[in-house]
mmCIF file of C-alpha atoms in Angstrom:
data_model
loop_
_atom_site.group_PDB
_atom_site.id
_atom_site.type_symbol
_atom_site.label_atom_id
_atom_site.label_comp_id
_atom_site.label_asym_id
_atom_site.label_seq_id
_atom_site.Cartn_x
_atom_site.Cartn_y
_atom_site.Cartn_z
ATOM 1 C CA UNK P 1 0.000 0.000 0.000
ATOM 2 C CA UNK P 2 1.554 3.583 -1.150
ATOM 3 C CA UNK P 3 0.413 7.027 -0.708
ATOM 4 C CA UNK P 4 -0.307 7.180 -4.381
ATOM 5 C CA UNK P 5 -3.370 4.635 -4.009
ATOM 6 C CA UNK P 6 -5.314 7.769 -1.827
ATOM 7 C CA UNK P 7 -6.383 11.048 -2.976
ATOM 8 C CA UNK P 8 -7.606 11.873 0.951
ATOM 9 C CA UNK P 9 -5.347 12.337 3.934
ATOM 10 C CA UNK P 10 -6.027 13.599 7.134
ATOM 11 C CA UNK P 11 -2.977 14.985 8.846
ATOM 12 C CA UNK P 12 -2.644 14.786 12.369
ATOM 13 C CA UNK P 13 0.511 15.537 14.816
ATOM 14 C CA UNK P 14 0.963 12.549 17.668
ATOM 15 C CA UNK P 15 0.221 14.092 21.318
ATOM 16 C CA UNK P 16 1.805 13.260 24.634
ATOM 17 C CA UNK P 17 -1.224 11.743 26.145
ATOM 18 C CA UNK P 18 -1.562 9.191 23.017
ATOM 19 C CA UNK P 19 2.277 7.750 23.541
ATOM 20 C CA UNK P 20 3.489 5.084 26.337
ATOM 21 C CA UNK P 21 6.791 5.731 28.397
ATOM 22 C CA UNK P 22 8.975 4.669 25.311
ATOM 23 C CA UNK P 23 6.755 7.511 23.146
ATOM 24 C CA UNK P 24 5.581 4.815 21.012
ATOM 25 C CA UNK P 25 1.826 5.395 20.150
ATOM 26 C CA UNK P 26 -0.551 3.055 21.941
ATOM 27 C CA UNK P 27 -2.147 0.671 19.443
ATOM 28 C CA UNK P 28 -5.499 1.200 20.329
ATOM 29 C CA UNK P 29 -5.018 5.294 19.548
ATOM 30 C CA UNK P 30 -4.499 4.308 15.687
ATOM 31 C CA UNK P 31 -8.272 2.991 15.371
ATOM 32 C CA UNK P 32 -8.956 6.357 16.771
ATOM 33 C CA UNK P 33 -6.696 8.584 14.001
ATOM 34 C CA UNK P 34 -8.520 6.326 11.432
ATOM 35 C CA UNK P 35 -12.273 7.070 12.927
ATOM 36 C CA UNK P 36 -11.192 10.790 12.965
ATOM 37 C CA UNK P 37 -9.675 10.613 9.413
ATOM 38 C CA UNK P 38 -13.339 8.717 8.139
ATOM 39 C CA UNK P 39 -15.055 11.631 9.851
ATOM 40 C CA UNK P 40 -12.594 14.384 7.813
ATOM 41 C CA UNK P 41 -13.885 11.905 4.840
ATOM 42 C CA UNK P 42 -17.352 13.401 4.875
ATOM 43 C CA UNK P 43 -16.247 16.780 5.158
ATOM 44 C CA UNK P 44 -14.009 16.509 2.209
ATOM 45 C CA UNK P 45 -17.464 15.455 0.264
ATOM 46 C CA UNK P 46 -19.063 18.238 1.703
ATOM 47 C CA UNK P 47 -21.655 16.435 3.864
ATOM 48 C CA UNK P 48 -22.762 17.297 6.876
ATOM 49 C CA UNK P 49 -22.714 13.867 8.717
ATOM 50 C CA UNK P 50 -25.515 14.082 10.753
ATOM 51 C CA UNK P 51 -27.739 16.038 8.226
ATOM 52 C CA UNK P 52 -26.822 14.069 5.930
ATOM 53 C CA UNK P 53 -27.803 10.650 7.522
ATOM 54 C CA UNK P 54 -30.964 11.537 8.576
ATOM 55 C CA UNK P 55 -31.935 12.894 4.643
ATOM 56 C CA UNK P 56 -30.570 9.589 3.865
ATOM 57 C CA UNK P 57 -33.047 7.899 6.369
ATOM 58 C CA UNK P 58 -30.027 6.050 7.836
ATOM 59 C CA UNK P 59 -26.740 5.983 9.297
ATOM 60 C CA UNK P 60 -23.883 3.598 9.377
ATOM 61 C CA UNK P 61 -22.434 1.210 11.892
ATOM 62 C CA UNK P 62 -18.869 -0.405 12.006
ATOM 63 C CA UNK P 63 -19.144 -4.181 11.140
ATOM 64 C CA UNK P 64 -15.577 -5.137 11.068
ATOM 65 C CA UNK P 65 -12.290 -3.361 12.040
ATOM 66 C CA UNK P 66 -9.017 -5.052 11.421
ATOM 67 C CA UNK P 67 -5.521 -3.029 11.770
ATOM 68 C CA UNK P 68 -2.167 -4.510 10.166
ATOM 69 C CA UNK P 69 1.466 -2.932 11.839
ATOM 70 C CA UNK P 70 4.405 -1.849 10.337
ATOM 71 C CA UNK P 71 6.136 0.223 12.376
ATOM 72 C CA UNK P 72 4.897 2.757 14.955
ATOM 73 C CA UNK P 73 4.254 5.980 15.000
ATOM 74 C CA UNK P 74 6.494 8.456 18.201
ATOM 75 C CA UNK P 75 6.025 11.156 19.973
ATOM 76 C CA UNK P 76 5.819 14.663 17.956
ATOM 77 C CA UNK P 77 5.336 12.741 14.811
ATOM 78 C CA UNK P 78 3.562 14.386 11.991
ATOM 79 C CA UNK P 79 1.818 11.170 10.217
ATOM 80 C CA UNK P 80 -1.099 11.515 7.259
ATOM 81 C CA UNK P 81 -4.122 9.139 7.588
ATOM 82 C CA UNK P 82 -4.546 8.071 3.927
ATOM 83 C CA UNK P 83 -8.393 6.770 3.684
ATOM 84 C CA UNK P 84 -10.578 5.469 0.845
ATOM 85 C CA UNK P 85 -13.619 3.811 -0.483
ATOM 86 C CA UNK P 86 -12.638 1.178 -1.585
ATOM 87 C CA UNK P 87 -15.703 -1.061 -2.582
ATOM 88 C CA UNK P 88 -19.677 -0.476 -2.104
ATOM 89 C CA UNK P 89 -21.605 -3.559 -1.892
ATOM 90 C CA UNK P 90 -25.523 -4.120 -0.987
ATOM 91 C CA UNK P 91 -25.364 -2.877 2.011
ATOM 92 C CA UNK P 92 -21.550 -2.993 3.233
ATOM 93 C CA UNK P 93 -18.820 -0.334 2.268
ATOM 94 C CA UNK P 94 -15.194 -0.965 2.768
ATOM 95 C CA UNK P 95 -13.070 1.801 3.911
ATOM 96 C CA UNK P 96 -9.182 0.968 3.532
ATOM 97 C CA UNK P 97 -6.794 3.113 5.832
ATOM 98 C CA UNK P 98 -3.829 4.088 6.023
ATOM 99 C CA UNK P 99 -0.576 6.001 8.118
ATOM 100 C CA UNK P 100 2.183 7.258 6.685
ATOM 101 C CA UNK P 101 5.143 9.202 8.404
ATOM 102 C CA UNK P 102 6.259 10.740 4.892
ATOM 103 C CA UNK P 103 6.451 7.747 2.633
ATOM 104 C CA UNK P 104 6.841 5.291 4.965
ATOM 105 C CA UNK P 105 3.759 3.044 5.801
ATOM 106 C CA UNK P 106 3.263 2.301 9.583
ATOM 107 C CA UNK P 107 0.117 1.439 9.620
ATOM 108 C CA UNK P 108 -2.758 0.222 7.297
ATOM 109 C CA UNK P 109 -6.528 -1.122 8.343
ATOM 110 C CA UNK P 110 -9.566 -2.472 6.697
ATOM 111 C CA UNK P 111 -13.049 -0.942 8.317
ATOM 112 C CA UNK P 112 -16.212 -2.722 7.023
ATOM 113 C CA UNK P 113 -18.980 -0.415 7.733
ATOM 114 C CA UNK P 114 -23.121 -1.348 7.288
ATOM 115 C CA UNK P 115 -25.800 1.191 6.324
ATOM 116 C CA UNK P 116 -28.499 0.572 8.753
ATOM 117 C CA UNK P 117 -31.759 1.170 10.120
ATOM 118 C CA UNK P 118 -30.594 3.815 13.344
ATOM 119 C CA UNK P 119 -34.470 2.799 14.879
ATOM 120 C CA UNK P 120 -33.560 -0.881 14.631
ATOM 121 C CA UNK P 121 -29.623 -1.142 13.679
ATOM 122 C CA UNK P 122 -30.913 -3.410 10.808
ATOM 123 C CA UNK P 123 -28.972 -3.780 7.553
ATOM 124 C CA UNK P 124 -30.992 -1.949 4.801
ATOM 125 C CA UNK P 125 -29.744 -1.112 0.733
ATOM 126 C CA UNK P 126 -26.629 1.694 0.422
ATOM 127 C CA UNK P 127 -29.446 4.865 -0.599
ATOM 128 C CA UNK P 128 -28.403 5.908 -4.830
ATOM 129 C CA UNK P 129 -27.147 9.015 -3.910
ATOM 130 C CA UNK P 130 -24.585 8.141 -1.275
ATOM 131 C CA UNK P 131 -23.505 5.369 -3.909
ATOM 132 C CA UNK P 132 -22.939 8.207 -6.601
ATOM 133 C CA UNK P 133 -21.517 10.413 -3.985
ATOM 134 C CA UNK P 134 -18.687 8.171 -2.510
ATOM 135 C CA UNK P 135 -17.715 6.860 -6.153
ATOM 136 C CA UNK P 136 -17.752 10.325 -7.606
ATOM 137 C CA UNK P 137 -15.550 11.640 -4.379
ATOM 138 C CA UNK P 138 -13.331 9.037 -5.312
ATOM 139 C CA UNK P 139 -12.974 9.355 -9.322
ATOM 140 C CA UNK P 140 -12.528 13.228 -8.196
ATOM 141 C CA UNK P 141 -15.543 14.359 -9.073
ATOM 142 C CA UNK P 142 -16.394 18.263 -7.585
ATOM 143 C CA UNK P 143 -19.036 17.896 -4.784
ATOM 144 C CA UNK P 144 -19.847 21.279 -4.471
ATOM 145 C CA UNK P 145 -21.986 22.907 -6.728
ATOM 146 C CA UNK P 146 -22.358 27.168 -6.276
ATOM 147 C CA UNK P 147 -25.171 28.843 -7.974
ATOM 148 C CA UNK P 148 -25.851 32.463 -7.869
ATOM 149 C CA UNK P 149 -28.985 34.715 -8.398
ATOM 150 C CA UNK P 150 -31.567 37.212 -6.882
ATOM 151 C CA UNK P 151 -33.293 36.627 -3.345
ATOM 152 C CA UNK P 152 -36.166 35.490 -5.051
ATOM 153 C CA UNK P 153 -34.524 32.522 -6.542
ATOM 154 C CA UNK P 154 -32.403 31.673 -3.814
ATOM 155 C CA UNK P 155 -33.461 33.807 -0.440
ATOM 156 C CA UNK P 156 -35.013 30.418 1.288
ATOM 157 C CA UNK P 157 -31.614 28.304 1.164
ATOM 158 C CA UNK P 158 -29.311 31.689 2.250
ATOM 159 C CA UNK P 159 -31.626 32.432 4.562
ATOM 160 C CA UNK P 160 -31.551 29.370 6.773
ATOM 161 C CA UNK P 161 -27.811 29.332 6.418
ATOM 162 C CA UNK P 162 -27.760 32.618 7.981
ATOM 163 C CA UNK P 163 -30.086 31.850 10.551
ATOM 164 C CA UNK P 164 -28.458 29.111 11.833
ATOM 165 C CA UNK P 165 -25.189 30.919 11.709
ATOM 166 C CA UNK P 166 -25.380 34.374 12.426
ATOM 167 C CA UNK P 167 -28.870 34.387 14.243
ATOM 168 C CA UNK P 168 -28.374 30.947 16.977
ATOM 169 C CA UNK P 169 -24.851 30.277 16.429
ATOM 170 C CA UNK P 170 -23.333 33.871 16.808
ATOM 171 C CA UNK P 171 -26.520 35.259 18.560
ATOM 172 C CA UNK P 172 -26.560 38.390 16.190
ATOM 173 C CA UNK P 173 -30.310 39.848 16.386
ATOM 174 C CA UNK P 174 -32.392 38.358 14.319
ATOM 175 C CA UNK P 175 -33.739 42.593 13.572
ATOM 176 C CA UNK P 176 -30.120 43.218 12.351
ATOM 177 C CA UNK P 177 -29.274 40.421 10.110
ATOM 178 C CA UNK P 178 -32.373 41.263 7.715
ATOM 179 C CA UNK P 179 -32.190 44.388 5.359
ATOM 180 C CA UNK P 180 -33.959 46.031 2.003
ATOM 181 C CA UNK P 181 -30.120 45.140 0.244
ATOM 182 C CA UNK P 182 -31.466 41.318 -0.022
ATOM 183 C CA UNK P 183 -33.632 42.437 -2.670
ATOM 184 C CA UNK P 184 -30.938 44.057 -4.607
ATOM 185 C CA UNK P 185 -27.842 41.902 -4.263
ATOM 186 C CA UNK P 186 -26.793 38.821 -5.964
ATOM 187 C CA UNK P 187 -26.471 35.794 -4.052
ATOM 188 C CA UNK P 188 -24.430 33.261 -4.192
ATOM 189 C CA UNK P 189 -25.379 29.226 -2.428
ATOM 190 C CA UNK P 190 -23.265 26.047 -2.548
ATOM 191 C CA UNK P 191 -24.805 22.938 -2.197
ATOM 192 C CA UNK P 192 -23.508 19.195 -1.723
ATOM 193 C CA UNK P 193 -24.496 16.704 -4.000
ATOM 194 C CA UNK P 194 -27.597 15.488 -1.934
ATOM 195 C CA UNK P 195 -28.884 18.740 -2.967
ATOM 196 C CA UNK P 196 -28.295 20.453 1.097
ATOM 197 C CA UNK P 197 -27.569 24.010 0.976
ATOM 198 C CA UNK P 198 -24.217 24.570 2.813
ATOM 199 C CA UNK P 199 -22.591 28.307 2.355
ATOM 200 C CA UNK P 200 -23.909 31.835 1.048
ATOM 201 C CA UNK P 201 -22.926 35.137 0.605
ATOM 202 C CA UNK P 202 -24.320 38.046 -1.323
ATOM 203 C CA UNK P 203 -22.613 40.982 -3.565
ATOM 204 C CA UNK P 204 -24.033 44.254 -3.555
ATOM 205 C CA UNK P 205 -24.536 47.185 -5.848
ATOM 206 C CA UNK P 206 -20.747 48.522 -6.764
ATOM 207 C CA UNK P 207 -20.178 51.991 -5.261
ATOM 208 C CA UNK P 208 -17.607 53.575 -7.605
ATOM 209 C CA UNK P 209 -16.555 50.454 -9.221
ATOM 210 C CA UNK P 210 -15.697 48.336 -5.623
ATOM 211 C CA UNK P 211 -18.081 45.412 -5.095
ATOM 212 C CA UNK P 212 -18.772 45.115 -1.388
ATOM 213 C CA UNK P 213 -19.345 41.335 -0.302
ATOM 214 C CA UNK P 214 -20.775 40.319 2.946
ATOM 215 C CA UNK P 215 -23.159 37.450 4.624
ATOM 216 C CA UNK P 216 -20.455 35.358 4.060
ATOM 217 C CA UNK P 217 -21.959 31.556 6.178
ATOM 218 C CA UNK P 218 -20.385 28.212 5.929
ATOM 219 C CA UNK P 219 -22.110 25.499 7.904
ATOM 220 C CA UNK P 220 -20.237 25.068 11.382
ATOM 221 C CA UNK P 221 -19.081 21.767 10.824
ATOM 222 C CA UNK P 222 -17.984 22.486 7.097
ATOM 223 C CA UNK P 223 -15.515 25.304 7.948
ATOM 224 C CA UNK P 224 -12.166 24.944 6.798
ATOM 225 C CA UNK P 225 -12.869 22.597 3.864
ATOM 226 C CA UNK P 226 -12.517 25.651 0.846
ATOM 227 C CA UNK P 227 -16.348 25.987 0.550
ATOM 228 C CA UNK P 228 -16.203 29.735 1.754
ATOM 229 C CA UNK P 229 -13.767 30.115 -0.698
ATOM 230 C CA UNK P 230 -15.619 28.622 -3.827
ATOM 231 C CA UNK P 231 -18.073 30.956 -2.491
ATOM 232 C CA UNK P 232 -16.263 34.194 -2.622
ATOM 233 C CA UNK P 233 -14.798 33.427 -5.803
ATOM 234 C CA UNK P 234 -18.449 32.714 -7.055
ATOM 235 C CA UNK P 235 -19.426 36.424 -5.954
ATOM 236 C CA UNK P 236 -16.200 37.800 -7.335
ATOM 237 C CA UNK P 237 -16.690 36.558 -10.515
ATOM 238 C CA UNK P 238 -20.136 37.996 -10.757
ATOM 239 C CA UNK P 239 -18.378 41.569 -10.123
ATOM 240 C CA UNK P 240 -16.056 41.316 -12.651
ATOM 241 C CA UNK P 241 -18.671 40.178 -15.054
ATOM 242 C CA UNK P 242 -20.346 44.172 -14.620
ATOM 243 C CA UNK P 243 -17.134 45.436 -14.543
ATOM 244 C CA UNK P 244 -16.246 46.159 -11.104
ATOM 245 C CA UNK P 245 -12.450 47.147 -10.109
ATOM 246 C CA UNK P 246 -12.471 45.805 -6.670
ATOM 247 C CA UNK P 247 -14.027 44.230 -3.377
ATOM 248 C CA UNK P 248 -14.292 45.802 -0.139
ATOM 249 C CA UNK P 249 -15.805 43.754 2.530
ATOM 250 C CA UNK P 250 -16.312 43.855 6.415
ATOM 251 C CA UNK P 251 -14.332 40.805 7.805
ATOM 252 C CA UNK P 252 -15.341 39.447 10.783
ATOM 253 C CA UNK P 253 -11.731 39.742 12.924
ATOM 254 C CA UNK P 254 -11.444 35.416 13.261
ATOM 255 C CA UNK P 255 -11.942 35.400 9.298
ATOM 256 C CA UNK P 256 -9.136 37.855 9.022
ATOM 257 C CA UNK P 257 -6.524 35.620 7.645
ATOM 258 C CA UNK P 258 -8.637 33.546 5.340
ATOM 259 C CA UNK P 259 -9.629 36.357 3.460
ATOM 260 C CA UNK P 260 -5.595 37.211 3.544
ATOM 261 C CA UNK P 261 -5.361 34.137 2.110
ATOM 262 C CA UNK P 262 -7.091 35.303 -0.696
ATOM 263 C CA UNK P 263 -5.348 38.298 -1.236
ATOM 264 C CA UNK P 264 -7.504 40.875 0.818
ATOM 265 C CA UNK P 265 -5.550 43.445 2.677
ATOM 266 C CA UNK P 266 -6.654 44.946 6.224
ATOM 267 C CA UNK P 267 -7.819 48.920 5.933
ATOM 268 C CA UNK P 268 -7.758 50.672 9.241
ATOM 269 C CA UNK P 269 -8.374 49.479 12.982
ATOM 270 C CA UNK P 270 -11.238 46.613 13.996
ATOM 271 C CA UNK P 271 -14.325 48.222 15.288
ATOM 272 C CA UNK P 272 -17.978 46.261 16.090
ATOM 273 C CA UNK P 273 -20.580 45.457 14.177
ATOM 274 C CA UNK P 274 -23.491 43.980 16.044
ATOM 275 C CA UNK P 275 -20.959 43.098 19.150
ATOM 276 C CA UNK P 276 -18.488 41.013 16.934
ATOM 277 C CA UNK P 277 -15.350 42.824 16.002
ATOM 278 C CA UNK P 278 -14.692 43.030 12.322
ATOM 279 C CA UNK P 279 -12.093 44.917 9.930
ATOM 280 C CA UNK P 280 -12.540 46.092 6.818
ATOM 281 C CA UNK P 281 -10.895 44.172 3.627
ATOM 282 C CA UNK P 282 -10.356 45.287 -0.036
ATOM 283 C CA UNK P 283 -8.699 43.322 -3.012
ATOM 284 C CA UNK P 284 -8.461 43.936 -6.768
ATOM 285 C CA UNK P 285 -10.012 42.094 -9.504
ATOM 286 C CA UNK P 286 -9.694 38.972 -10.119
ATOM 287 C CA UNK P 287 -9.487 37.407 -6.942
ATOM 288 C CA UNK P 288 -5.397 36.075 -6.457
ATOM 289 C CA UNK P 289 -5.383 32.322 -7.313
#
């Protein structure tokens, strides 16, 4: 098994608290780096896990776990968790897993898992659209599909994003998050491929040629996987399309250096807008790549 045979890896760094006295890793932790790296597996296909079960009327359940050992991972290592689908049957899908420190193999596992019932933990058919899904994630298919418009065409997906971020995750007042721009801006919402909305954003009307961008919402457990960035990118392209020279948008502060990522550059000192601090960001057109 080589690092070749997996497109996904899930890095991790080995902790004190995982090692016995001669730093070698316990065994037991690896079944836990290869759970975690499974759960990163979703997220890479842009699935909310638990969401995304219950749509699927189902969930899965570990059937078989074996681990083979090579060598062992120490103390401070940095080791990637390859993991793949390797084979969907009925009702079974085989996950093959494996740890690398660089290109050396320590560890690799076979995890049978069964798509169930979660009432009665009975077997029942792998649903269509998790079949496509997990063989299109693999063939490296995109999973993330971003479609922009008016309010009216997409205001009911963006708006429950936003709810659930800005209005019960953040607390923000539900009186401040709604405005007349809605009507005017163009919005942009990406969506997995079980159709689930996932990420918005909306681009206003240019003020002398700079786009302003804002309601930027990924869903929490979907943050840090590029889909705020597909959006943004989305909304960019959509200014440069009417001929906009720039973007200025109000970053909230924790966003700061994913938007500096992106090539934004901080404008003045952080101030508060509805009791989060933000800062304001500008960039040319087109977005750096």
């Amino acid at each position: 098994m080589k690092r070749e045979d997996f497109r996904f890896f899930h890095k991790l760094r080995v902790r004190w608290a995982e090692v016995d006295m001669q730093k070698i890793v316990f065994n037991a932790h690896y079944l836990m780096y290869f759970d975690t790296a499974v759960a990163d597996y979703w997220r890479a296909m842009a699935m909310p896990y638990e969401e995304g079960m219950q749509q699927l009327e189902g969930d899965i359940y570990v059937k078989k776990a074996t681990v083979e050992f090579h060598g062992s991972a120490r103390m401070d290592d940095r080791v990637d968790v390859g993991m793949k689908c390797a084979r969907i049957g009925n009702s079974s899908m085989q996950f093959l897993g494996a740890i690398f420190r660089g290109e050396e193999l320590l560890i690799h596992c076979e995890l049978l898992y069964v798509f169930a019932d979660p009432a009665t933990q009975t077997s029942r058919p792998v649903p269509p659209r998790l079949r496509e899904m997990l063989t299109g994630f693999e063939a490296g298919e995109p999973m993330l599909q971003v479609r922009t418009g008016s309010w009216a065409e997409l205001g009911g997906d963006a708006r429950r994003i936003r709810m659930q971020v800005f209005v019960q995750e953040q607390r923000i007042p539900a009186e401040l998050e709604w405005d007349e721009d809605d009507a005017t801006a163009v919005h942009a919402v990406a969506y997995n491929r079980l159709g689930q909305a996932i990420a918005t954003g909306r681009l206003l009307p240019a003020e002398g040629g700079i786009a302003r961008i804002g309601r930027m919402a990924v869903h929490q457990v979907l943050r840090g996987c590029g889909i705020g960035e597909q959006v943004l990118r989305a909304l960019a392209a959509r200014a440069q399309e009417r001929g906009d020279r720039g973007i200025e948008l109000h970053a909230q502060r924790t966003a700061r250096e994913f938007y500096a990522r992106l090539g934004f550059t901080a404008q003045g000192e952080p101030y508060e807008e509805a009791g989060i601090p933000h800062i304001t960001m500008t960039s040319a057109l087109p977005l750096a790549s």
